[in-house]
Amino acid sequence: MTVFEPRIIAMLCNWCAYDGADAAGRARLDLPAQVREVRVMCSGQVDPDMILKAFAAGADGVMVLGCKPGDCHYKEGNLHALKRIVLLRSVLKPTPVHPHRLQLDWVSAGQGHHYAQVVNDMVETIRSLGPLAVGVSREER
Ligand code: FES
């Protein structure tokens, strides 16, 4: 029997969450290998289409990690991200993509421990939900 290892895409804001991930790595914290990081300039840059394409390409979960409210380098990009994620999660409700497969969180630069916690929590959430078979079969992955 094969053990389900989720594939998670984490879109990290260049100015905060990416540094948070870097801090977690420098501190040699326990980080899951199931999370693939994509650096974006701002969480507000993450278009819903990018998220849906990630699911269609075989991701079991998608995370968007941005600066804390008030800290966005582009003023309100993270607030736009929040609105989009809330809306997208409600749109996903009637689909096979459980809303918990899409997470938004804030991680400041230097918050390595918080970064490690949110990505490890996401892996556990996706493990409990099981694989998502949208668009591609497990064999194609
Ligand atoms: Fe980090 Fe906008 S610059 S969320």
Tab-separated table of N, CA, C and O in Angstrom, residues 2 9 27 32 35 37 47 49 53 56 65 78 81 87 94-96 102 105 111 121 129:
chain	number	residue	atom	x	y	z
A	2	THR	N	0.583	2.170	-0.913
A	2	THR	CA	1.383	3.392	-0.990
A	2	THR	C	0.847	4.440	-0.016
A	2	THR	O	-0.357	4.553	0.190
A	9	ILE	N	1.448	23.512	-3.336
A	9	ILE	CA	2.113	24.673	-3.918
A	9	ILE	C	1.930	25.837	-2.948
A	9	ILE	O	0.804	26.146	-2.539
A	27	ALA	N	17.344	28.222	10.277
A	27	ALA	CA	17.221	27.706	11.648
A	27	ALA	C	17.129	26.180	11.668
A	27	ALA	O	17.006	25.589	12.737
A	32	PRO	N	8.424	20.420	5.565
A	32	PRO	CA	7.950	19.290	4.761
A	32	PRO	C	8.455	19.356	3.322
A	32	PRO	O	8.444	20.418	2.701
A	35	VAL	N	6.013	20.505	0.096
A	35	VAL	CA	5.636	21.877	-0.250
A	35	VAL	C	6.623	22.434	-1.273
A	35	VAL	O	7.826	22.463	-1.040
A	37	GLU	N	7.693	25.756	-3.279
A	37	GLU	CA	7.534	27.198	-3.116
A	37	GLU	C	7.660	27.930	-4.448
A	37	GLU	O	8.515	27.610	-5.264
A	47	ASP	N	-3.290	35.501	-8.933
A	47	ASP	CA	-4.581	35.521	-9.607
A	47	ASP	C	-5.321	34.212	-9.316
A	47	ASP	O	-4.674	33.165	-9.242
A	49	ASP	N	-6.838	32.424	-11.264
A	49	ASP	CA	-6.522	31.507	-12.361
A	49	ASP	C	-5.244	30.714	-12.072
A	49	ASP	O	-5.150	29.533	-12.403
A	53	LYS	N	-5.133	26.684	-11.877
A	53	LYS	CA	-4.186	25.946	-12.727
A	53	LYS	C	-3.312	25.022	-11.887
A	53	LYS	O	-2.963	23.924	-12.324
A	56	ALA	N	-5.418	22.071	-11.160
A	56	ALA	CA	-5.601	21.288	-12.393
A	56	ALA	C	-4.322	20.544	-12.772
A	56	ALA	O	-4.378	19.478	-13.392
A	65	LEU	N	0.920	32.913	0.888
A	65	LEU	CA	1.479	33.470	2.117
A	65	LEU	C	2.007	34.868	1.835
A	65	LEU	O	2.903	35.051	1.006
A	78	ASN	N	-2.120	42.568	-0.090
A	78	ASN	CA	-2.525	41.427	0.743
A	78	ASN	C	-4.025	41.462	1.058
A	78	ASN	O	-4.653	40.415	1.215
A	81	ALA	N	-5.641	40.063	-1.877
A	81	ALA	CA	-5.467	38.602	-1.832
A	81	ALA	C	-6.509	37.989	-0.898
A	81	ALA	O	-7.123	36.965	-1.230
A	87	LEU	N	-13.441	34.709	-1.676
A	87	LEU	CA	-14.382	34.503	-2.778
A	87	LEU	C	-14.127	33.159	-3.464
A	87	LEU	O	-15.066	32.383	-3.712
A	94	PRO	N	-18.932	23.924	-3.883
A	94	PRO	CA	-19.685	22.815	-4.510
A	94	PRO	C	-18.832	21.912	-5.406
A	94	PRO	O	-19.364	21.003	-6.026
A	95	THR	N	-17.534	22.146	-5.473
A	95	THR	CA	-16.665	21.346	-6.355
A	95	THR	C	-15.922	20.299	-5.514
A	95	THR	O	-15.962	20.344	-4.276
A	96	PRO	N	-15.205	19.388	-6.168
A	96	PRO	CA	-14.405	18.409	-5.415
A	96	PRO	C	-13.231	19.051	-4.662
A	96	PRO	O	-12.588	18.389	-3.852
A	102	LEU	N	-7.279	25.277	0.073
A	102	LEU	CA	-6.739	26.585	-0.281
A	102	LEU	C	-6.595	27.404	0.995
A	102	LEU	O	-7.586	27.649	1.690
A	105	ASP	N	-2.338	32.840	4.555
A	105	ASP	CA	-1.804	33.193	5.880
A	105	ASP	C	-0.786	34.311	5.707
A	105	ASP	O	-0.374	34.621	4.600
A	111	GLN	N	10.033	35.261	10.519
A	111	GLN	CA	9.121	34.399	11.284
A	111	GLN	C	9.253	32.945	10.815
A	111	GLN	O	8.283	32.336	10.360
A	121	ASP	N	1.191	22.394	9.200
A	121	ASP	CA	-0.259	22.259	9.431
A	121	ASP	C	-0.986	21.968	8.126
A	121	ASP	O	-1.923	21.167	8.076
A	129	LEU	N	-7.498	15.171	4.243
A	129	LEU	CA	-8.483	15.247	3.154
A	129	LEU	C	-8.239	14.190	2.085
A	129	LEU	O	-9.152	13.824	1.358
